[in-house]
Amino acid sequence: MGLSVVILAAGKGTRMRSSLPKVLHVVADKPMVSHVIDSARHLGATNIYVVYGFGGEVLKATLTGGSLGEDLTFVEQTEQLGTGHAVDQASPFLKDDENVLVLYGDVPLTKVSTLENLLQVKPEKGMALLTVNLANPAGYGRIVRTDGKVVGIVEQKDANPEQLTINEANTGILLANGGDLKRWLSGLSNENAQGEYYLTDIIAAAHNEGKLIATAHPETEIEVEGANNRVQLASLERAYQARLAEDLMIAGASLRDPNRIDIRGDLIVGSEVSIDINCLFEGTVELANGVKIGANCILKNCSISENAEIKPNSIIEDALIGENCSVGPFARIRPGTVMNKDSHVGNFVEMKKSTLGEGSKAGHLTYLGDTLVGQNVNIGAGTITCNYDGVNKSQTIIDDNAFIGSNSSLVAPIFIGSTATVGAGSVIAKDVENGELAVARGKQRNIKNWPRPSKK
Ligand code: UD1
Ligand code: MG
């Protein structure tokens, strides 16, 4: 049987105190609803219906970058008349002979394995509910059972004192056949304490038709928690980060402190990877076998090859770092940088759109922009490539085995030949051919017995 997913996302989210629709608030830099959409896709859903109420345009505009797709349909619920009414907005699209799973745009951390469980336990002709036993189920709908069998759900506000003692709570997540669901939804009434069309009333309808209602449970409560305010959002963020940190450690990475790492994207690790405290990973980052990341590094969309070491306080974005390279401490590697193997960049070195050849070094206080550096080149402390004349960017090429003396300015476009040497403190504006020494600086004069000025 095929699978469609209906995601409820019509709540205004007043308690967020934000102009952004609630489901667009992010966990790990990704809107909550995108986490839910991704889970639906992992389950193999052919159609995903997002029921929205506010900010439809913002919602559609924000869900770019993979979230939008042909499988996604936005369905408007103009008035929030209850969860049953919300799901019913998708009814015209649902097929009779498919499974329909109801998820919530503000409940981002449900594991795919938990939802797979739910699909597994559902009887072919019955339905399945995700429920959770809570020490304090206040506010939740309670699962009513007779002789162990689920017969209905009663909302907190409609429950009698005996029902209020039930600890099994409704997570809201459920699975039913499309045909059944549409029939049950069309029969809902809003004669209850809240005057709403309750989705939960379909359970009694299913029972009355003699349908079997199976239940499955999440591994942990956080999987079914939503965020109504920024405090709850922050707690989802922490729980999610803890989960990612655990996955990394299970994959073989050593984390100095799993409570002090943030991953906002995909971090792919090899074996024997170690990560010190307070590192932030964004986008897609790959760390190959034996990579070491020092404290306080920020890595975004980059790939670090085997046994490379990124020392503390370094920032790397859109770059490739080769085998055995070392970077930092305090290095800034900007987009378009390639460091070939065994190359080294030290403290206060910035690279942008530049390539450092195998075995080359820029140890201290250097800017390399739009620069191609060959192999085994030594770039002295304080070397600056002057790549910008105020209007255009130009390239610097430094060939193999060249030696650039400290505090040199290389005015691009410029070429420094192989095994050429640049004297310290030079401003180089003309090409230097292979093997040449270029010195371009004011001549030193030494004045004997020069009297220092005295205080007047
Ligand atoms: C609902 C369940 C309750 C369950 C609880 C779990 C019902 C009647 N009750 O209660 O049994 O324990 O969730 O959290 O279903 N929404 C819409 N349109 C609407 C109404 C709601 O899109 O017209 C969305 C909300 O934005 C929210 C979700 O549905 O994301 C749940 O609605 P909410 O009113 O928070 O449900 P509860 O009253 O908490
Ligand atoms: Mg409600």
XYZ file of C-alpha atoms and ligand atoms in Angstrom:
496
model
C 0.000 0.000 0.000
C 1.197 3.502 -0.782
C 1.776 6.102 1.876
C 0.699 9.731 2.128
C 1.595 12.002 5.005
C -0.512 14.887 6.293
C 1.488 17.418 8.315
C -0.517 19.753 10.544
C 1.061 23.177 10.557
C -1.800 25.629 10.884
C -1.140 26.792 14.421
C -0.259 30.476 14.719
C 2.344 29.917 17.390
C 1.421 32.990 19.416
C 3.735 31.970 22.243
C 6.776 32.168 19.969
C 6.150 35.941 19.863
C 7.324 36.012 16.301
C 6.059 37.080 12.896
C 7.372 33.787 11.516
C 4.895 30.872 11.380
C 5.734 28.549 14.260
C 6.792 25.596 12.115
C 9.487 27.708 10.443
C 11.366 28.155 13.696
C 14.508 26.114 13.406
C 16.177 23.194 15.091
C 19.812 22.863 13.984
C 19.257 25.662 11.457
C 16.476 23.718 9.742
C 12.788 24.663 10.064
C 10.922 22.229 12.317
C 8.537 21.389 9.481
C 11.483 20.502 7.214
C 12.621 17.905 9.748
C 9.130 16.423 9.545
C 9.088 16.569 5.729
C 12.461 14.815 5.623
C 11.168 12.054 7.913
C 8.135 11.603 5.671
C 10.433 11.262 2.670
C 12.635 8.735 4.473
C 9.502 6.676 5.058
C 8.896 6.650 1.315
C 5.776 8.845 1.282
C 4.563 9.496 -2.244
C 2.599 12.590 -1.244
C 3.072 15.027 1.591
C 0.319 17.494 2.446
C 1.233 20.461 4.616
C -1.887 21.973 6.198
C -1.116 25.610 6.905
C -3.124 28.491 8.307
C -0.874 31.522 8.487
C 2.032 32.782 6.465
C 1.474 30.465 3.522
C 3.662 32.598 1.280
C 6.523 32.722 3.777
C 6.158 29.006 4.307
C 6.399 28.208 0.597
C 9.204 30.698 0.069
C 11.226 29.359 2.989
C 10.893 25.695 2.206
C 13.407 25.808 -0.608
C 16.678 23.986 -0.843
C 15.388 20.456 -1.058
C 12.239 20.822 1.016
C 10.063 21.906 -1.880
C 9.388 19.126 -4.315
C 6.730 17.616 -6.507
C 5.683 15.370 -3.634
C 4.729 18.399 -1.523
C 1.274 20.023 -1.568
C 0.253 22.997 0.548
C -3.333 22.888 1.767
C -4.865 25.917 3.453
C -6.980 25.667 6.585
C -8.538 29.122 6.720
C -10.030 28.692 10.182
C -8.482 26.566 12.926
C -11.491 24.504 13.913
C -9.571 21.596 15.378
C -7.154 18.821 14.472
C -9.867 16.725 12.793
C -10.924 19.686 10.656
C -7.253 20.296 9.809
C -6.656 16.743 8.529
C -9.974 16.895 6.671
C -8.606 19.741 4.519
C -6.387 17.139 2.865
C -9.265 14.671 2.364
C -9.931 15.598 -1.283
C -6.394 14.467 -2.123
C -6.299 11.210 -0.162
C -6.754 7.867 -1.877
C -8.974 5.193 -0.331
C -6.397 2.449 -0.634
C -3.347 4.141 0.830
C -1.944 4.516 4.312
C -2.294 8.028 5.649
C 0.062 9.119 8.418
C -0.673 12.270 10.420
C 2.382 14.190 11.667
C 2.833 17.639 13.231
C 4.952 20.464 11.847
C 6.041 21.499 15.327
C 7.106 18.004 16.446
C 10.429 17.660 14.628
C 12.321 14.893 16.416
C 10.227 11.790 15.779
C 12.586 9.065 14.624
C 11.975 7.384 11.288
C 12.428 4.026 13.031
C 9.556 4.879 15.391
C 7.289 5.710 12.455
C 8.372 2.533 10.679
C 7.285 0.668 13.796
C 3.902 2.324 13.607
C 3.549 1.235 9.965
C 4.545 -2.268 10.989
C 2.009 -2.685 13.804
C -0.954 -1.317 11.869
C -3.448 -4.078 11.002
C -4.241 -4.027 7.296
C -7.860 -3.058 7.889
C -7.412 -1.245 11.203
C -5.402 1.721 12.386
C -2.365 2.514 14.536
C -1.660 5.112 17.183
C 1.610 6.353 18.608
C 1.134 6.595 22.362
C 3.430 7.297 25.267
C 3.268 6.581 28.985
C 3.870 9.806 30.877
C 4.389 10.294 34.604
C 2.518 13.560 34.207
C 0.142 13.387 31.221
C -1.610 16.694 32.060
C -2.889 18.405 28.920
C -2.695 15.344 26.724
C -5.524 13.256 25.365
C -5.756 9.928 27.267
C -5.894 6.521 25.655
C -8.994 4.702 26.867
C -8.737 0.902 26.834
C -11.225 -1.848 27.630
C -9.724 -5.252 28.376
C -6.457 -3.918 27.032
C -7.969 -2.895 23.700
C -7.986 0.756 22.623
C -11.571 1.984 22.403
C -11.130 5.753 22.241
C -9.230 8.894 23.186
C -10.584 11.436 25.612
C -9.173 14.961 25.732
C -7.997 16.340 29.078
C -10.797 18.935 29.090
C -13.464 16.324 28.425
C -12.135 13.622 30.744
C -13.811 12.421 33.928
C -11.737 12.054 37.131
C -11.156 8.356 36.499
C -9.955 8.969 32.933
C -7.611 11.682 34.205
C -5.664 9.007 36.088
C -4.712 7.286 32.813
C -1.009 7.683 32.100
C -1.064 6.540 28.495
C -1.132 9.741 26.444
C -1.943 10.486 22.829
C 1.015 11.839 20.879
C -1.329 12.880 18.063
C 0.572 10.794 15.511
C -1.633 8.180 13.890
C -1.992 6.016 10.831
C -5.157 4.897 9.039
C -6.392 3.804 5.639
C -7.339 6.780 3.461
C -10.894 5.571 2.827
C -11.592 4.964 6.520
C -10.031 8.235 7.567
C -12.119 10.301 5.154
C -15.315 8.551 6.285
C -14.535 9.051 9.977
C -13.519 12.695 9.497
C -16.774 13.484 7.677
C -18.678 12.194 10.692
C -16.942 14.357 13.327
C -18.878 16.773 15.489
C -17.617 19.679 17.575
C -19.846 19.085 20.554
C -17.147 18.939 23.201
C -15.505 21.087 25.853
C -13.446 23.040 23.289
C -16.025 23.248 20.496
C -13.444 21.737 18.099
C -13.481 18.956 15.556
C -11.183 16.522 17.337
C -9.076 14.189 15.222
C -9.000 11.959 18.283
C -12.710 11.185 17.917
C -11.955 8.943 14.942
C -10.595 6.319 17.342
C -14.020 5.667 18.880
C -15.479 5.645 15.350
C -12.945 3.012 14.299
C -13.691 0.929 17.394
C -17.427 1.159 16.792
C -16.886 -0.252 13.322
C -15.057 -3.172 14.913
C -11.666 -2.067 13.570
C -8.501 -3.087 15.421
C -6.461 -0.229 16.838
C -2.814 -1.067 17.420
C -0.323 1.070 19.306
C 3.404 1.749 19.029
C 5.634 3.875 21.235
C 8.602 6.187 20.759
C 11.953 5.265 22.349
C 12.032 8.541 24.266
C 9.520 11.274 25.058
C 11.475 13.945 23.207
C 10.487 12.249 19.937
C 6.905 13.366 20.394
C 7.439 16.748 22.007
C 6.506 19.936 20.224
C 7.682 23.488 20.683
C 5.189 26.193 21.593
C 7.699 28.761 22.789
C 11.392 29.482 22.479
C 12.207 27.726 25.740
C 10.782 24.470 24.417
C 12.473 25.097 21.079
C 15.832 25.413 22.831
C 15.233 22.169 24.676
C 14.461 20.392 21.380
C 17.680 21.838 19.982
C 19.722 20.456 22.897
C 18.053 17.058 22.654
C 18.700 16.949 18.920
C 22.348 17.929 19.376
C 22.735 15.243 22.033
C 21.309 12.702 19.599
C 23.704 13.763 16.809
C 26.646 13.681 19.220
C 25.690 10.186 20.271
C 25.435 9.058 16.622
C 28.929 10.436 16.005
C 30.407 8.604 18.968
C 28.687 5.385 17.912
C 30.238 5.953 14.461
C 33.654 5.991 16.158
C 34.423 9.674 16.671
C 35.835 10.867 20.002
C 34.150 13.953 21.364
C 35.928 15.634 24.265
C 32.524 16.732 25.530
C 29.356 15.623 23.708
C 27.525 18.524 25.369
C 29.741 21.040 23.641
C 29.362 20.393 19.934
C 26.838 21.809 17.472
C 25.967 20.221 14.170
C 23.737 22.146 11.796
C 23.757 19.914 8.762
C 25.529 16.645 7.972
C 28.792 15.725 9.595
C 30.346 12.614 8.082
C 33.236 11.075 9.990
C 35.824 8.373 9.336
C 37.517 6.348 12.034
C 39.773 7.733 14.771
C 38.420 11.241 14.383
C 38.678 13.461 17.429
C 36.835 16.688 18.086
C 37.627 19.020 20.948
C 35.079 21.266 22.669
C 32.899 24.058 21.255
C 33.112 23.205 17.583
C 30.365 24.142 15.142
C 29.729 22.202 11.927
C 27.453 23.630 9.252
C 26.267 22.330 5.893
C 28.025 19.162 4.769
C 31.351 18.514 6.431
C 33.477 15.425 5.917
C 36.235 14.454 8.314
C 38.355 11.556 7.014
C 40.143 8.954 9.136
C 42.446 10.317 11.791
C 41.372 13.954 11.515
C 41.781 16.059 14.644
C 39.722 19.182 15.231
C 40.876 21.527 17.973
C 38.662 23.544 20.289
C 36.452 26.398 19.050
C 36.569 25.667 15.327
C 33.816 26.491 12.843
C 33.679 24.283 9.749
C 31.165 24.798 6.975
C 30.783 22.804 3.732
C 34.306 21.477 3.692
C 36.202 18.266 3.444
C 39.191 17.459 5.641
C 41.377 14.597 4.402
C 43.127 11.848 6.362
C 45.222 12.767 9.360
C 44.878 16.492 8.834
C 44.791 18.614 11.967
C 42.717 21.727 12.421
C 44.077 23.571 15.418
C 41.961 25.650 17.810
C 39.985 28.715 16.804
C 40.122 28.135 13.065
C 37.309 28.852 10.612
C 37.005 26.923 7.362
C 34.335 27.388 4.705
C 33.870 25.822 1.243
C 37.366 24.407 1.188
C 39.290 21.188 0.665
C 42.041 20.388 3.145
C 44.445 17.635 2.021
C 46.038 14.702 3.825
C 48.347 15.519 6.739
C 47.742 19.243 6.411
C 47.744 21.432 9.453
C 45.672 24.553 9.830
C 45.729 27.139 12.597
C 45.496 27.949 15.414
C 43.536 31.067 14.449
C 43.457 30.461 10.694
C 40.667 31.593 8.392
C 40.175 29.476 5.299
C 37.586 31.062 3.027
C 35.631 29.747 0.045
C 37.524 28.326 -2.893
C 40.594 27.270 -0.948
C 42.406 24.031 -1.690
C 45.275 22.888 0.483
C 47.153 19.986 -1.047
C 48.673 17.306 1.116
C 51.326 18.095 3.709
C 50.761 21.819 3.377
C 50.502 24.075 6.401
C 48.828 27.285 7.326
C 49.522 28.808 10.726
C 48.174 31.528 12.960
C 46.470 34.593 11.556
C 46.664 33.356 7.999
C 43.728 34.002 5.706
C 43.228 32.208 2.404
C 40.557 32.891 -0.201
C 40.113 31.275 -3.645
C 43.665 30.040 -3.401
C 45.543 26.782 -3.749
C 48.505 25.802 -1.629
C 50.652 23.097 -3.275
C 51.954 19.950 -1.641
C 54.345 20.647 1.227
C 53.999 24.445 1.026
C 53.786 26.565 4.146
C 52.385 29.910 5.203
C 53.117 29.925 8.895
C 52.140 33.350 10.177
C 50.168 36.524 9.547
C 49.537 36.145 5.831
C 46.819 36.864 3.269
C 46.626 34.698 0.171
C 43.785 35.747 -2.133
C 43.296 34.513 -5.729
C 46.661 32.832 -5.483
C 48.094 29.665 -6.918
C 51.022 28.381 -4.896
C 53.128 25.463 -6.184
C 54.905 22.765 -4.167
C 57.340 23.267 -1.285
C 56.968 27.009 -1.290
C 57.747 28.927 1.865
C 55.659 32.019 2.440
C 57.253 34.208 5.106
C 55.416 35.852 7.971
C 53.365 38.872 7.023
C 53.212 38.184 3.283
C 50.251 39.841 1.596
C 48.973 39.178 -1.893
C 47.561 42.505 -3.079
C 44.801 40.995 -5.192
C 42.487 44.011 -5.374
C 43.200 47.349 -6.997
C 39.954 48.847 -5.804
C 38.065 47.667 -8.874
C 39.321 44.308 -10.095
C 40.711 41.153 -8.525
C 43.932 39.746 -9.998
C 45.840 36.522 -9.634
C 49.159 35.736 -8.024
C 51.134 32.678 -9.128
C 54.020 31.396 -7.037
C 55.854 28.481 -8.596
C 57.441 25.422 -6.920
C 60.218 25.863 -4.328
C 59.962 29.653 -4.295
C 60.784 31.492 -1.068
C 58.890 34.629 -0.152
C 60.658 36.684 2.522
C 58.701 38.039 5.458
C 56.559 41.135 5.195
C 56.434 41.149 1.406
C 53.635 42.585 -0.677
C 52.991 40.798 -3.966
C 51.054 43.170 -6.219
C 48.828 41.093 -8.506
C 48.730 40.174 -11.318
C 52.153 38.800 -10.560
C 54.253 35.697 -11.211
C 57.044 34.416 -8.991
C 59.081 31.715 -10.771
C 60.233 28.400 -9.355
C 63.077 28.528 -6.825
C 62.868 32.335 -7.001
C 63.466 34.277 -3.801
C 61.843 37.478 -2.642
C 63.775 39.510 -0.099
C 62.022 40.370 3.143
C 60.065 43.597 3.166
C 59.786 43.813 -0.621
C 56.938 45.283 -2.605
C 56.965 43.126 -5.733
C 55.119 44.583 -8.720
C 57.100 43.004 -11.574
C 57.319 39.288 -12.335
C 60.261 37.397 -10.876
C 61.680 34.704 -13.160
C 62.834 31.229 -12.146
C 65.839 31.234 -9.835
C 66.010 35.050 -9.489
C 66.305 37.003 -6.267
C 64.083 40.050 -6.122
C 64.643 42.715 -3.510
C 62.459 45.798 -3.604
C 62.773 47.991 -0.575
C 64.315 51.266 0.589
C 68.080 51.068 1.084
C 69.278 51.049 4.692
C 71.532 53.865 5.842
C 73.443 53.596 9.126
C 74.418 56.961 10.646
C 77.278 56.804 13.117
C 77.027 58.471 16.551
C 73.557 59.822 15.839
C 72.338 61.947 18.775
C 68.942 60.949 20.025
C 66.537 63.848 20.487
C 66.443 65.060 24.081
C 63.363 66.186 26.008
C 62.666 69.920 25.819
C -3.747 17.251 20.525
C -4.599 16.001 20.694
C -4.266 15.366 22.042
C -2.802 15.038 22.120
C -1.977 16.300 21.851
C -0.507 15.939 21.720
C -6.633 16.462 19.502
C -8.050 16.870 19.617
N -5.977 16.391 20.637
O -4.130 18.160 21.524
O -5.014 14.197 22.205
O -2.478 14.524 23.381
O -2.360 16.906 20.602
O 0.242 17.078 21.635
O -6.171 16.200 18.415
N -3.697 22.287 14.404
C -4.049 22.711 13.139
N -5.325 23.152 12.927
C -6.259 23.170 13.896
C -5.903 22.733 15.180
C -4.613 22.287 15.403
O -3.228 22.715 12.230
O -7.393 23.584 13.595
C -2.334 21.827 14.653
C -1.634 22.730 15.653
O -0.911 23.743 14.990
C -0.714 21.762 16.345
C -1.415 20.444 16.253
O -2.379 20.549 15.240
O 0.530 21.661 15.674
C -2.055 20.025 17.545
O -3.000 20.982 17.928
P -3.199 21.433 19.426
O -4.347 22.328 19.519
O -1.918 21.875 19.983
O -3.562 20.034 20.069
P -3.767 19.726 21.568
O -4.938 20.480 22.045
O -2.510 19.869 22.285
Mg -5.825 22.505 21.253
